Every structure is written in structure tokens, then in C-alpha cells.
Short mmCIF file of C-alpha atoms and ligand atoms in Angstrom, two decimals:
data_model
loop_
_atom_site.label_atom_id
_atom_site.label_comp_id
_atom_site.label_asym_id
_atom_site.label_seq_id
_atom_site.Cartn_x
_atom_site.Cartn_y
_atom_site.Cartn_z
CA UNK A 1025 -33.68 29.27 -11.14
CA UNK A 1026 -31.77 26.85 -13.25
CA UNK A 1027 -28.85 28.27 -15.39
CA UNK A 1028 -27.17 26.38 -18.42
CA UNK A 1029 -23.65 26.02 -18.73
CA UNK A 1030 -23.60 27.51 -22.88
CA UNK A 1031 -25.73 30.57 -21.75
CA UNK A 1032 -24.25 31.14 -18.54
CA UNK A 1033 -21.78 34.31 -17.89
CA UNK A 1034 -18.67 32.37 -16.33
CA UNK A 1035 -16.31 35.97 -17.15
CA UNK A 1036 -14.55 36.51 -13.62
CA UNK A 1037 -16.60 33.64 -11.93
CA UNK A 1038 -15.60 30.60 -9.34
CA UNK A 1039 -17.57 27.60 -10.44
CA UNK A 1040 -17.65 24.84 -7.85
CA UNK A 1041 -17.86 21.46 -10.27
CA UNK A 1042 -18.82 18.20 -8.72
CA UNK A 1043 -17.67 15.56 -10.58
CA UNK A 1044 -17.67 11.64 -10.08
CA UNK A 1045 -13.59 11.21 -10.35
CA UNK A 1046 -14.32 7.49 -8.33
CA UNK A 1047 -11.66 6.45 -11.21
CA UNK A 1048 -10.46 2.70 -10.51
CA UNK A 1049 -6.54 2.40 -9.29
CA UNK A 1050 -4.26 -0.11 -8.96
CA UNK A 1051 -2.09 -1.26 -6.18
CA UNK A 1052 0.72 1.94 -7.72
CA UNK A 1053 -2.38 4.17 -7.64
CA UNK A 1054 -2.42 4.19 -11.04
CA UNK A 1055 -5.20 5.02 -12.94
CA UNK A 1056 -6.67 2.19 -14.94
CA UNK A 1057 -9.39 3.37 -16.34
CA UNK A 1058 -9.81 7.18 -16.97
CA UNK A 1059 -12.93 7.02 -18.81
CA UNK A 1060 -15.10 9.33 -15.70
CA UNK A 1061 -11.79 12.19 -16.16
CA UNK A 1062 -12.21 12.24 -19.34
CA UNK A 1063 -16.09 12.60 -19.24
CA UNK A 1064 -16.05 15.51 -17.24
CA UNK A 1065 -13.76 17.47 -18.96
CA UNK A 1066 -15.72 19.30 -21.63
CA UNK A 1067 -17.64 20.86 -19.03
CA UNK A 1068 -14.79 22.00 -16.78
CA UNK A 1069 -13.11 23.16 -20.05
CA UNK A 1070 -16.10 25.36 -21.35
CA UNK A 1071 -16.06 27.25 -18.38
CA UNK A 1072 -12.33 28.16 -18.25
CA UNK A 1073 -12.94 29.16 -21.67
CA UNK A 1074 -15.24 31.95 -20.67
CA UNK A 1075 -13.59 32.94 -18.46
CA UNK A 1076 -14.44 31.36 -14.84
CA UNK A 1077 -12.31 29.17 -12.65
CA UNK A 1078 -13.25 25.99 -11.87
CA UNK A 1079 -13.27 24.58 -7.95
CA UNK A 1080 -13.51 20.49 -8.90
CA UNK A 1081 -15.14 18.08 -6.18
CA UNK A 1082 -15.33 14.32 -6.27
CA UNK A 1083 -15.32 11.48 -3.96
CA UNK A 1084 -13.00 8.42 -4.63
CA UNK A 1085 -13.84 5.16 -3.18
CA UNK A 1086 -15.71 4.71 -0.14
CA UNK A 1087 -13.37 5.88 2.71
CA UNK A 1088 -14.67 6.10 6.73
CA UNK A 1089 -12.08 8.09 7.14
CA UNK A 1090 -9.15 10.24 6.00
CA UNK A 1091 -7.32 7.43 4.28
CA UNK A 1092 -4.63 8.42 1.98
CA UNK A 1093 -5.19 5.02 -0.25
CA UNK A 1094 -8.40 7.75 -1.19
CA UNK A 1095 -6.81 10.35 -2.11
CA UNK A 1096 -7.21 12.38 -4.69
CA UNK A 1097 -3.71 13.65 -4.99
CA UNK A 1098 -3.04 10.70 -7.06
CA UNK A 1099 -4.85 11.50 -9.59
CA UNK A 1100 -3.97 15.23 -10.02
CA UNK A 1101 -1.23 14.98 -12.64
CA UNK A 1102 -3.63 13.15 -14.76
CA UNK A 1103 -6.26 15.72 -14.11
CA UNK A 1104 -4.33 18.37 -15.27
CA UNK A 1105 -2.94 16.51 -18.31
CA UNK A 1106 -6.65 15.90 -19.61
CA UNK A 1107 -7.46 19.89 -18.63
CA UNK A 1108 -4.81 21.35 -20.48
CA UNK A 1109 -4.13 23.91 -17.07
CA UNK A 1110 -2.00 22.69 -13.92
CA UNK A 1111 -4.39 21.75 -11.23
CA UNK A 1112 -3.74 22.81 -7.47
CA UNK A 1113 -4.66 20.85 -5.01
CA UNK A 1114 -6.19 21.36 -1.79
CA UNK A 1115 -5.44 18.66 1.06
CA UNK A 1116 -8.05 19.33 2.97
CA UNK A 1117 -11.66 19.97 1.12
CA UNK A 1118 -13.19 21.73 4.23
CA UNK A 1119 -9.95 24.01 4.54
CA UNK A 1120 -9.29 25.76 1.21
CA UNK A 1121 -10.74 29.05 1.68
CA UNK A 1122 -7.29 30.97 1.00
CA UNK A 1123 -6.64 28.88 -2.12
CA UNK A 1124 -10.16 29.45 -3.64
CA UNK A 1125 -10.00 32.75 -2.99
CA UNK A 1126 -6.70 33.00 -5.42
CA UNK A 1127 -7.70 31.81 -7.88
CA UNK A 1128 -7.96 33.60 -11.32
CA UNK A 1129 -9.78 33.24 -14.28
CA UNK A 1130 -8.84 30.36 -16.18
CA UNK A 1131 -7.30 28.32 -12.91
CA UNK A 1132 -8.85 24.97 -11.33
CA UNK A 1133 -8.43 23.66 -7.68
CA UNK A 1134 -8.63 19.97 -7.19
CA UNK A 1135 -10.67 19.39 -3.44
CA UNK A 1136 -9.66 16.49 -1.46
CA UNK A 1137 -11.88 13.27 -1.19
CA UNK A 1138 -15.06 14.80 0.11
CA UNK A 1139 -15.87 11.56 1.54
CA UNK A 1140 -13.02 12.16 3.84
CA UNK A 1141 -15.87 13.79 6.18
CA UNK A 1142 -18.86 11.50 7.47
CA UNK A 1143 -20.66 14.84 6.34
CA UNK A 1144 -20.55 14.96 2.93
CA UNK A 1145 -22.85 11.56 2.94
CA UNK A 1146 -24.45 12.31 5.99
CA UNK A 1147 -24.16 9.23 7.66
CA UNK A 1148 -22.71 8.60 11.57
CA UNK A 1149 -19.68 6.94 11.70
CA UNK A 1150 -17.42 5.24 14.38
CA UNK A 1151 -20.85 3.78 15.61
CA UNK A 1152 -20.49 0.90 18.41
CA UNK A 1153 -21.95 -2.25 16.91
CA UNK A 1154 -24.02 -2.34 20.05
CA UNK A 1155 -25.49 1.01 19.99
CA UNK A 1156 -28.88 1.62 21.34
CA UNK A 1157 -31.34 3.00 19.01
CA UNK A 1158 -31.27 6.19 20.45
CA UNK A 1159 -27.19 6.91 20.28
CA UNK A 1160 -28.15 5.89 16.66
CA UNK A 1161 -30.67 8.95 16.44
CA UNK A 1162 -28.35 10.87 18.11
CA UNK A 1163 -25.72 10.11 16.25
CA UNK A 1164 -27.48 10.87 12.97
CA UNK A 1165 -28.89 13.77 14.33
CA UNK A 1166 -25.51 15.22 15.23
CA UNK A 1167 -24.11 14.49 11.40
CA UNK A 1168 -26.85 16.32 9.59
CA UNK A 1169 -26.79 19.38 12.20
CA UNK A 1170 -22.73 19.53 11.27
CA UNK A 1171 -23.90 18.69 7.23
CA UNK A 1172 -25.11 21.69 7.01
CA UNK A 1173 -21.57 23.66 8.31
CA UNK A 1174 -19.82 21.48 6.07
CA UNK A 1175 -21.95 22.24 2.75
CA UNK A 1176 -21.89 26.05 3.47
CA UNK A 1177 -18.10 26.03 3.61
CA UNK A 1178 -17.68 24.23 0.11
CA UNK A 1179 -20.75 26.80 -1.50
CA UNK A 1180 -18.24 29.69 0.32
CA UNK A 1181 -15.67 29.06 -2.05
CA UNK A 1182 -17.81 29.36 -5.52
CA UNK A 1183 -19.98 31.89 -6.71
CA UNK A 1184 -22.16 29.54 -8.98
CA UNK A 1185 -22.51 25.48 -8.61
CA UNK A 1186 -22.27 23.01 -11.42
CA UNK A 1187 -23.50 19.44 -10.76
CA UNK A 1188 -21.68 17.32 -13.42
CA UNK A 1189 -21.20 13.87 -11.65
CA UNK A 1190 -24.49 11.39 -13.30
CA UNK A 1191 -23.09 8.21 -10.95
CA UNK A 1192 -23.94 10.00 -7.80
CA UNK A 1193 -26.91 11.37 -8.89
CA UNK A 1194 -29.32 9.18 -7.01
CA UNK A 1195 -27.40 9.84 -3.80
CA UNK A 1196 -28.66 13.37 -1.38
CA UNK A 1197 -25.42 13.89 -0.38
CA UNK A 1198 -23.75 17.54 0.49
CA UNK A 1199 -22.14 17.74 -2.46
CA UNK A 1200 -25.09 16.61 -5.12
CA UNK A 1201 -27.90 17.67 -3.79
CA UNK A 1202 -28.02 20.24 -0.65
CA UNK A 1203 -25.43 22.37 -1.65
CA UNK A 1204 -27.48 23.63 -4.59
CA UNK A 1205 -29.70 25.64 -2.26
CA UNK A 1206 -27.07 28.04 -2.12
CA UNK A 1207 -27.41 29.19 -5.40
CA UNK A 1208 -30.69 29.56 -6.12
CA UNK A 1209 -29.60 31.58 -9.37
CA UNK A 1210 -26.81 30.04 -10.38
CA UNK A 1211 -26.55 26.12 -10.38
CA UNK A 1212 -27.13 24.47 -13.67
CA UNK A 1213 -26.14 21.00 -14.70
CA UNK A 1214 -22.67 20.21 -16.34
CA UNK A 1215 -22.65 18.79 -19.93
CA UNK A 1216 -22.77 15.13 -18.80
CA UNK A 1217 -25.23 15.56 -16.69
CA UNK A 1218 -27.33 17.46 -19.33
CA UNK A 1219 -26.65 14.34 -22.08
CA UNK A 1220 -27.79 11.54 -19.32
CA UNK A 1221 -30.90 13.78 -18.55
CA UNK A 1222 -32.08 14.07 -22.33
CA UNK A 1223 -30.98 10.07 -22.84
CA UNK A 1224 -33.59 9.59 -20.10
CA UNK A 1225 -36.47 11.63 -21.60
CA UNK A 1226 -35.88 10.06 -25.07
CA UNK A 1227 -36.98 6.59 -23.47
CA UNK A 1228 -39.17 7.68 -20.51
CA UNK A 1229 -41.25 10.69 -21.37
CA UNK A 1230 -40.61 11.69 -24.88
CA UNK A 1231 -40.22 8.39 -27.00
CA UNK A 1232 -40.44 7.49 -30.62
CA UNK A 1233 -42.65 4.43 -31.19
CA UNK A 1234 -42.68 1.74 -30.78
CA UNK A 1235 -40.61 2.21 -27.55
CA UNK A 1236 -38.54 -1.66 -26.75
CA UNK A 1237 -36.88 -2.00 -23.38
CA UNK A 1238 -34.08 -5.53 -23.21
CA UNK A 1239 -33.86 -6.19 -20.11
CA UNK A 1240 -31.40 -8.99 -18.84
CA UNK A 1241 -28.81 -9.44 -16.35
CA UNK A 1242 -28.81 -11.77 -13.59
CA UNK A 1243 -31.71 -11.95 -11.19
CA UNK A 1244 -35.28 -10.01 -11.37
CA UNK A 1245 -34.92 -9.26 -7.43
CA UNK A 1246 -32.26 -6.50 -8.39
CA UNK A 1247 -34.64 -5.19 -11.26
CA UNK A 1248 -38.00 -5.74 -9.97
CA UNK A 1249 -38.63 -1.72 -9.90
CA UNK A 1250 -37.45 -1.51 -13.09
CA UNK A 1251 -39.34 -3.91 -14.47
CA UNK A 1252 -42.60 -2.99 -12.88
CA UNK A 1253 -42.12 0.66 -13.92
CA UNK A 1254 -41.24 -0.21 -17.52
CA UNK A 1255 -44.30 -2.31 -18.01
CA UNK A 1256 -46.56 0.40 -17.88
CA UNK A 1257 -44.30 2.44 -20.82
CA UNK A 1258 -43.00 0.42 -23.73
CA UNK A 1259 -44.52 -1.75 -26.45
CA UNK A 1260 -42.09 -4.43 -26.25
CA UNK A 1261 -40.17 -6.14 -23.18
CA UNK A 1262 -37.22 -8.33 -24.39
CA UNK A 1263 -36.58 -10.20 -21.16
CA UNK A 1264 -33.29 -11.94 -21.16
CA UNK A 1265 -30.49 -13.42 -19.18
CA UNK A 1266 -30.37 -15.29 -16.02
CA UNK A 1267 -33.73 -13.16 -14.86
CA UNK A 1268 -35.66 -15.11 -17.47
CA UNK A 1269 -35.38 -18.48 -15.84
CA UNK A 1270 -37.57 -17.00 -12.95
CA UNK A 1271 -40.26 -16.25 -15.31
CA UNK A 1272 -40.03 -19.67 -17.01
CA UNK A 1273 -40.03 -21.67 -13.97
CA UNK A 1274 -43.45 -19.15 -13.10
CA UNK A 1275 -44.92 -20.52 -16.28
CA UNK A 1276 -44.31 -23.76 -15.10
CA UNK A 1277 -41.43 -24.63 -17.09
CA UNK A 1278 -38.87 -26.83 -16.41
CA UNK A 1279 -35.72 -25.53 -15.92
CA UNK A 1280 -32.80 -27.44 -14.65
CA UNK A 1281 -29.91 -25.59 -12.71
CA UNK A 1282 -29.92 -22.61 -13.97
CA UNK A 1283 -30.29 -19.29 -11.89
CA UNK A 1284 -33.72 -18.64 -10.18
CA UNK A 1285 -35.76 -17.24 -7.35
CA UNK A 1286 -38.41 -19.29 -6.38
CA UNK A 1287 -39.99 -15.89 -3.58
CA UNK A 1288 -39.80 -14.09 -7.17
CA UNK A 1289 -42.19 -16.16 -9.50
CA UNK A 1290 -45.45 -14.35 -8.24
CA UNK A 1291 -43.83 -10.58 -9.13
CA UNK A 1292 -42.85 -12.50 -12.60
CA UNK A 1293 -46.69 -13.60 -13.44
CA UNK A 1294 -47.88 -9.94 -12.05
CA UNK A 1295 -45.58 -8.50 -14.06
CA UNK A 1296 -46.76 -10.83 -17.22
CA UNK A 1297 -50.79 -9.85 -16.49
CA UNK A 1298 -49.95 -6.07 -16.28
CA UNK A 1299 -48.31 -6.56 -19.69
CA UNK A 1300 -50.86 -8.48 -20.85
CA UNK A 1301 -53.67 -5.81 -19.68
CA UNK A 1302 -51.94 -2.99 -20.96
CA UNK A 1303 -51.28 -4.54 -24.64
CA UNK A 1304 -47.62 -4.68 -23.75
CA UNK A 1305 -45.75 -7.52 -25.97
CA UNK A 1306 -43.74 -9.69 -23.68
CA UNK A 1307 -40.84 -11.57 -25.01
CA UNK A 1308 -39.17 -14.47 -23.23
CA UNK A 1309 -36.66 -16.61 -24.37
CA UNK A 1310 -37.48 -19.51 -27.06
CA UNK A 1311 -34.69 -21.63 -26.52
CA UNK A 1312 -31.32 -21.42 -24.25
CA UNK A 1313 -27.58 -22.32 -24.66
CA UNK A 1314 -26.73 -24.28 -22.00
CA UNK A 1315 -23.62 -25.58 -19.91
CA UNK A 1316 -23.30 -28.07 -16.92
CA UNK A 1317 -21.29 -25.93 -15.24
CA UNK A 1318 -20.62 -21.90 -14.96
CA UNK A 1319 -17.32 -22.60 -16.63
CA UNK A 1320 -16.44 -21.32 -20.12
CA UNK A 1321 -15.28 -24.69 -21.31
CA UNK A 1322 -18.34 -26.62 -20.09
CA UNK A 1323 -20.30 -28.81 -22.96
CA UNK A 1324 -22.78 -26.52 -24.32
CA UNK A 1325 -26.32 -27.71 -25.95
CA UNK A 1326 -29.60 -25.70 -26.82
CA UNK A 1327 -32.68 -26.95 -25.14
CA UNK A 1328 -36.15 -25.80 -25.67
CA UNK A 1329 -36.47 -23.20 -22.42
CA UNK A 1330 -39.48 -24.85 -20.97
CA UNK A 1331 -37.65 -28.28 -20.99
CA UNK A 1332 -33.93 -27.99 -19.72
CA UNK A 1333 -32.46 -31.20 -18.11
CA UNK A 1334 -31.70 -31.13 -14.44
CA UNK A 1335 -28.23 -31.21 -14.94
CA UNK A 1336 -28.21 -28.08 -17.47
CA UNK A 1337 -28.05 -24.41 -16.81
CA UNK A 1338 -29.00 -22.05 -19.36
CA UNK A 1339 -26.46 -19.34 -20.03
CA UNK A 1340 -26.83 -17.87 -23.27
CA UNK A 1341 -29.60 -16.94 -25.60
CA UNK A 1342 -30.21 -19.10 -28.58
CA UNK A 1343 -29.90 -18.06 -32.07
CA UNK A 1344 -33.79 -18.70 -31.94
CA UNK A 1345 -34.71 -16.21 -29.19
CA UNK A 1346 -31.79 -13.79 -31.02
CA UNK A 1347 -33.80 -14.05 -34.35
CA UNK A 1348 -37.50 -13.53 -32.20
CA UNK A 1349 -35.62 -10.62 -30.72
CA UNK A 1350 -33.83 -9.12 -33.59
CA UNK A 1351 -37.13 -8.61 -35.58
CA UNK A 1352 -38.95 -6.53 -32.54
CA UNK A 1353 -35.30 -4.66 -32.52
CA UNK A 1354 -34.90 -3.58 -36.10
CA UNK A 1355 -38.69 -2.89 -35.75
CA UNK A 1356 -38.42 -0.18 -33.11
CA UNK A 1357 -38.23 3.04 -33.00
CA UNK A 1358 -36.36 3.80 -29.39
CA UNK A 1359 -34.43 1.03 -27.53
CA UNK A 1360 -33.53 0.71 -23.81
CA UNK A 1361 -30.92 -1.99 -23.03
CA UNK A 1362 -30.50 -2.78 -19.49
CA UNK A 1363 -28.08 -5.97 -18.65
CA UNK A 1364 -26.47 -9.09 -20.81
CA UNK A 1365 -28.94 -11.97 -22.15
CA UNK A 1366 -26.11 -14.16 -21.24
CA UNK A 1367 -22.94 -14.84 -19.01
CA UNK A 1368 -21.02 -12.55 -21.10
CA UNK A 1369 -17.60 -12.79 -18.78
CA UNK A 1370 -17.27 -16.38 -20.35
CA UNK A 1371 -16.36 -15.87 -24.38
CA UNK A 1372 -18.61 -19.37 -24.83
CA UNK A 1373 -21.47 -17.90 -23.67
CA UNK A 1374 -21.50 -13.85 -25.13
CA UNK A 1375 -22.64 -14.78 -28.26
CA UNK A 1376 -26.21 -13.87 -27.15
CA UNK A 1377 -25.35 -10.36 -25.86
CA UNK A 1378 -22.84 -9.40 -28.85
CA UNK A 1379 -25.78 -10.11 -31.03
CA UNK A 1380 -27.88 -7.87 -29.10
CA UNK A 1381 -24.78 -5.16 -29.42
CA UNK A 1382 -24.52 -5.39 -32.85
CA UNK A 1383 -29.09 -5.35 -33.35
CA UNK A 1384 -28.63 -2.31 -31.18
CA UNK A 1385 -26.05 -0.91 -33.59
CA UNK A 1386 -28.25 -1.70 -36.52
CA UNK A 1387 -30.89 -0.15 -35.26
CA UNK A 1388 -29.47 2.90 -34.67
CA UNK A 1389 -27.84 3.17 -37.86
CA UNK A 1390 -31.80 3.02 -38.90
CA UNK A 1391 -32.06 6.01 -37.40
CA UNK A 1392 -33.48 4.65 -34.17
CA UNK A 1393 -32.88 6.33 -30.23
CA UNK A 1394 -30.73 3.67 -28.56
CA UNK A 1395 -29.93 4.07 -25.12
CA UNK A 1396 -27.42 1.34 -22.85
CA UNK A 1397 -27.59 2.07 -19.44
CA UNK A 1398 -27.35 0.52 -15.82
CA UNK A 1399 -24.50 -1.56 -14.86
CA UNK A 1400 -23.21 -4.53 -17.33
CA UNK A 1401 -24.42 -4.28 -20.28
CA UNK A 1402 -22.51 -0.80 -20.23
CA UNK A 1403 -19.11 -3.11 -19.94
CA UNK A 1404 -20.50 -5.94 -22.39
CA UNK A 1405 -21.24 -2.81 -25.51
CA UNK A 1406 -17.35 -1.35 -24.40
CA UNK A 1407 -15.65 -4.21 -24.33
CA UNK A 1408 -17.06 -5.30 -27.66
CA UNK A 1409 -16.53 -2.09 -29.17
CA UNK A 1410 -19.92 -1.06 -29.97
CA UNK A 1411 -19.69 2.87 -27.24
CA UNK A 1412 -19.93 4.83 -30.48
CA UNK A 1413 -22.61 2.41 -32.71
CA UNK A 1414 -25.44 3.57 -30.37
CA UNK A 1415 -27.23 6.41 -29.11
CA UNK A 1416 -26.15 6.80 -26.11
CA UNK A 1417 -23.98 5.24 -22.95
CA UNK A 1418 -24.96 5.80 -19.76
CA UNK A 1419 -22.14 6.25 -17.16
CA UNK A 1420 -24.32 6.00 -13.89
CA UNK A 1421 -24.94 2.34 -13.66
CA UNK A 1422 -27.32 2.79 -9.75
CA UNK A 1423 -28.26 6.38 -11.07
CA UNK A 1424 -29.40 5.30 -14.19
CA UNK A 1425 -31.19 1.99 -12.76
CA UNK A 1426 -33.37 4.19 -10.36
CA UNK A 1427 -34.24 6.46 -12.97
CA UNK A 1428 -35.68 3.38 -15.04
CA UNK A 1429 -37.30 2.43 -12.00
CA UNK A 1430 -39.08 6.09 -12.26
CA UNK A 1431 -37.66 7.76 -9.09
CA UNK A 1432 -36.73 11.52 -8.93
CA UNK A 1433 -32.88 11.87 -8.68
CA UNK A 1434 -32.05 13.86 -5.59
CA UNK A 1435 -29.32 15.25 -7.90
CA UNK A 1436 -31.29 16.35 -10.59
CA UNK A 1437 -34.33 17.54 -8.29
CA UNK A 1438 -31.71 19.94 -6.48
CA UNK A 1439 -30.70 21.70 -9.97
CA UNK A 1440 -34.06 21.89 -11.33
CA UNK A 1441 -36.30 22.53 -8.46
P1 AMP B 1933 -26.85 -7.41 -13.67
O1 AMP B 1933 -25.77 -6.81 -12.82
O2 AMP B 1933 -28.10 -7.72 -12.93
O3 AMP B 1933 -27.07 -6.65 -14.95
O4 AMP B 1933 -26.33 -8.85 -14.06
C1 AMP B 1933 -25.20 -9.04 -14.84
C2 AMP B 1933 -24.74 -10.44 -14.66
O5 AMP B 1933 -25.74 -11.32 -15.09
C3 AMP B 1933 -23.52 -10.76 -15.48
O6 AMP B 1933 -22.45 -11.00 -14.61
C4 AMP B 1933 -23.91 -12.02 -16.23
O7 AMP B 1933 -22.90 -13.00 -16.23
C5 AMP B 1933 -25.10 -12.51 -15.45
N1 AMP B 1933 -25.96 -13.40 -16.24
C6 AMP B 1933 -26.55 -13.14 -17.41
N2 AMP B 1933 -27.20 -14.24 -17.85
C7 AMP B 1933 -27.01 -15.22 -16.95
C8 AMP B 1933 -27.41 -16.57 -16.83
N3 AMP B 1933 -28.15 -17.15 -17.76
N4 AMP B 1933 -27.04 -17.27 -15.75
C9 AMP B 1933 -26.27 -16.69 -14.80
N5 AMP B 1933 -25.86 -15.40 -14.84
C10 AMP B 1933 -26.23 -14.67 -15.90
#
């Protein structure tokens, strides 16, 4: 049964807390952006305040081995700083039995890098390149028999499991998903985890309408599930960016250099008749700011969409599509925005997608449900300082993609199955 972390009795309780610590480092191991520590600590804070301790567990990078580059011991200090508490740390996650067991009420235990052990992901390592298929089966068959030693020692330590870490959501791994079954009374998702969840059922099951998705970003191979799934939800699909240009081309339009996939313009005109037979309103770019090459000080000059010159790229959205765009914004009631209209990286060209920042912001000062989620256009609202002018801010960027595209989160399934 699931538990909740506000109605849950922590008094006298281990807690085992994964979190997604996978903070980025620099060549000092640094910390350069703390933004995931600092995400997870209301959770990990609540339940030292009612009196549990809290076991944390994270992976860092994507290590094939025990590397100390990955380790989390350079991020303890830090940890500890945000908690309020010193954090001990164990070296070894598979070996901290004595140290859990210490542990008093109000304490926390930093694990090492779980991905330190093939298990936690459950995927053979060391593989020859020229393995046969069946070493491969073997192989994989030997990892998930020792998976299942290696998630009973981590549930050993804890009498209750929190599942706080949204990034690795979509992932079955030891730590997300399969260690849940060992406490069928007591796992419950962590305060981030709860806020993504709800973000996702404001847009997918329990929207205001009318119910706009923006979809942009670079190519519609990488959001073709997204797409497809959408299609059959909202009222309004604002399709931007460099993914546009495949749908143009399918309409027969002319589009010079800029990005395209030819093997993708029959999924674009499905995707245009589904919207058409299920009343959805499509909207495509109008006009495009164009460059002659992917370089921020390139010439730029609007063309008409359907009639770019061969040697022009579009990489912007005009302030014509923007306007077109704008209206079915300030119109809605909930807003998904998935990916930049525009190469946003190059300051000539993020005019598009700091308009659609600041509609998004409008729009929610209207009172509207605005959710940003999925990859870049999570950096493009940061960077340009609109985090706290929406709804919400999605932290997962594959997580949150494959729940637009509809799937069921191993992570999520584990807590409330
Ligand atoms: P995605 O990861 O699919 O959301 O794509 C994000 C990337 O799409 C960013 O790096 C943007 O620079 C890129 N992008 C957006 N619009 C265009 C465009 N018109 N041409 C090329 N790349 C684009």
C-alpha cells in the first residue's frame, strides 16, 4: 500500500531515500550546478524532522565500474551543508550494514555510487565485443539472478523506502523500481516526486480547457511518441523549432537548408490527419528567421516558411508565427511546453523561444496550469529567468518525455502498484 511522506510515522524509523544526486562536476570535482541537491532536500529534511533517519542513494554519472572520478564522496560536504546535519558516508553501498544500523533519529548516511555495481542497472558488463548470443543471455541472466541479492541488501538497511529521484524514473533499475517490493507498506513517493506526478495529471488526465501543448526542439524522430500521443489529448499543437521544417517540406514546401528528415514526412502528414479527424488545431510556423549558416553572426532574413531560398536555414520563429502563437497561448487554459522554437544557444536566434517564455509567464499569471518539461526548453526558461513565472519545471528531462509519450514509469508503477 502506498504511504505519503506528510502522513507517514517516520518517529524511530530508517528511511532509505533514492535521490538523483547525478549533479554536474568539474575537472576539481566541484559542483557546478547543485540545483538536483537542492531539490531533494525538503523531503530528506521532513523526515529527520519527525523523527526518522534518512539512508540517501543516488547514482552519479554513468560509471562501468568502481571509478573514483564517480564518487559520491565529493559531494558529501555539500550534502550536508544543504541538510543542515553532517552526512556519513559509506564507501561501499553494498557494505554498510554496521553503519545503517547506527544510526539514530535525526542522522543521514550518504551510499556510494550505486552504479558502482552492474546490478543496480541490471545490465552485463565486461562483455567481449564478440560474444555469442548466448554468453549474452547468460550474461544477463547471471546479473538479474545477483540483482536481486544486491536490492535485498540496500532494502536491509531501511525500514520504509522513499523514491524521490523524477530523472530516473523511467529507468527499472534496483534502486527505482524493484526495491519497492520490499515494502509493500511502507514506500511512498518523496516530495519531488509527488510535485512531477501532479504536474503530469494537470496536462494528461486532469486538464483545464482548452489544453495547448508547444512542442519544438530539434528533430520530430526524437519526439515522434510524443507527438503521436499528444494528438489524441489537447486542443491546440504549437509545433515549433527545427521539427517544423519536416512538416513543411511534407506539405510540400520549400525549404532550403534548414534541418529535416526526409524518412519522417509520412509520420508528419499522419500526424496532421489524426489532428485533423479529431478537431485538434494544428499550428505550424507562418514565417521563419533565417541564417546561411548555424552561426550566431550569420545574415538573418524572414522568409515566408513554404518559400525559403536554398541557401537559407530557418532558425528562429518569426514575430508572425510568435503573434499566431501568442493568441492560442493567452487563450488557454493549461500549457505544455516541450523544446525551443528556435536555436536558442545562439543570442541571434532566441528571440522566438524568450517570447514563448515570457507568453508562458503571461499566461500563468492569468491564472493558467503551465507546465515546462523534457530536456531544453527546461535550460532555455532557466537561463532566461522565467523557473518561478510558470507552473511548474520539470527536472526529469527522458522521464518526463516518456511520460508525454503516455508510458507507465517503472518508478512510479513500483510506488503505486
Ligand atoms: P530537443 O533536444 O529535441 O528539445 O532539441 C533542442 C535543440 O533544438 C536545441 O539545441 C536547439 O538549438 C535546436 N533547434 C531548435 N530550432 C532549431 C532549428 N530551427 N534548426 C536547428 N536546430 C534547432
Amino acid at each position: 500500500m502506498q504511504q505519503f511522506i506528510d502522513s507517514y510515522d517516520f518517529t524511530g524509523k530508517k528511511a532509505i531515500v533514492r535521490v538523483d544526486f547525478n549533479v554536474p562536476l568539474d575537472e576539481n570535482f566541484n559542483i557546478t550546478d547543485d540545483t538536483r541537491i537542492r531539490r531533494a532536500m525538503p523531503t530528506l529534511k521532513k523526515i529527520l524532522e519527525k523523527g526518522g533517519a534518512v539512508i540517501i542513494m543516488s547514482h552519479l554519472g554513468r560509471p562501468k565500474k568502481v571509478d573514483p572520478k564517480f564518487s559520491l564522496s565529493h559531494i558529501v560536504d555539500h550534502v550536508s551543508e544543504c541538510l543542515g546535519v553532517p552526512v556519513q558516508f559509506a564507501a561501499d553501498c553494498q557494505k554498510a550494514d554496521e553503519q545503517a544500523a547506527a544510526l539514530k533519529p535525526g542522522e543521514a548516511l550518504l551510499l556510494e555510487n550505486l552504479r558502482f555495481y552492474a546490478e543496480e542497472e541490471g545490465k552485463p558488463r565486461g562483455l567481449a565485443e564478440d560474444a555469442s548470443e548466448e554468453e549474452k543471455k547468460a550474461a544477463k541472466k547471471a546479473v538479474k539472478e545477483s540483482q536481486k541479492a544486491f536490492v535485498k541488501k540496500l532494502a536491509s538497511y531501511a525500514d520504509c523506502y522513499v523514491n524521490d529521484a523524477f530523472g530516473t524514473a523511467h529507468r527499472a533499475h534496483g534502486s527505482t523500481a524493484l526495491i519497492a517490493e520490499y515494502f509493500p507498506n511502507d514506500k511512498m513517493f518523496g516530495y519531488l516526486m509527488e510535485g512531477e506526478i501532479k504536474a503530469i495529471d494537470n496536462v494528461l488526465k486532469n486538464a483545464q480547457r482548452p489544453l495547448t501543448a508547444i512542442i519544438g526542439g530539434s528533430k520530430v524522430s526524437s519526439k515522434l511518441a510524443v507527438l503521436k500521443n499528444l494528438v489524441g489529448k489537447v486542443d491546440n499543437l504549437i509545433i515549433g523549432g527545427g521539427m517544423g521544417y519536416t512538416f513543411i517540406k511534407a506539405l510540400g514546401g520549400h525549404i532550403g537548408m534548414s534541418l529535416h528528415e526526409d524518412d519522417l514526412m509520412p509520420d508528419a502528414l499522419e500526424i496532421l490527419n489524426t489532428a485533423k479527424e479529431k478537431g485538434v488545431n494544428v499550428s505550424l510556423s507562418v514565417a521563419t528567421v533565417c541564417g546561411q549558416a548555424f552561426d550566431n553572426d550569420t545574415p538573418r532574413q524572414i522568409f515566408d516558411i513554404y518559400n525559403i531560398p536554398d541557401d537559407w536555414e530557418g532558425m528562429d520563429a518569426s514575430p508572425a508565427s510568435l503573434e499566431n502563437w501568442r493568441k492560442i497561448i493567452l487563450a488557454s487554459k493549461t500549457i505544455l511546453w516541450n523544446g525551443p522554437v528556435g536555436v536558442f544557444e545562439l543570442p541571434n536566434f532566441a528571440k522566438g523561444t524568450l517570447q514563448i517564455a515570457q507568453d508562458l509567464a503571461d499566461a500563468t499569471a492569468q491564472g493558467a496550469y503551465t507546465l515546462v518539461g523534457g530536456g531544453d526548453s527546461v535550460a532555455a526558461v532557466t537561463q532566461m529567468g522565467y523557473a518561478d513565472k510558470v507552473s511548474y519545471v520539470s527536472t526529469g528531462g527522458g522521464a518526463m518525455l516518456e511520460a508525454i509519450e503516455g508510458k507507465v514509469l517503472p518508478g512510479i508503477a513500483a510506488i503505486q502498484d
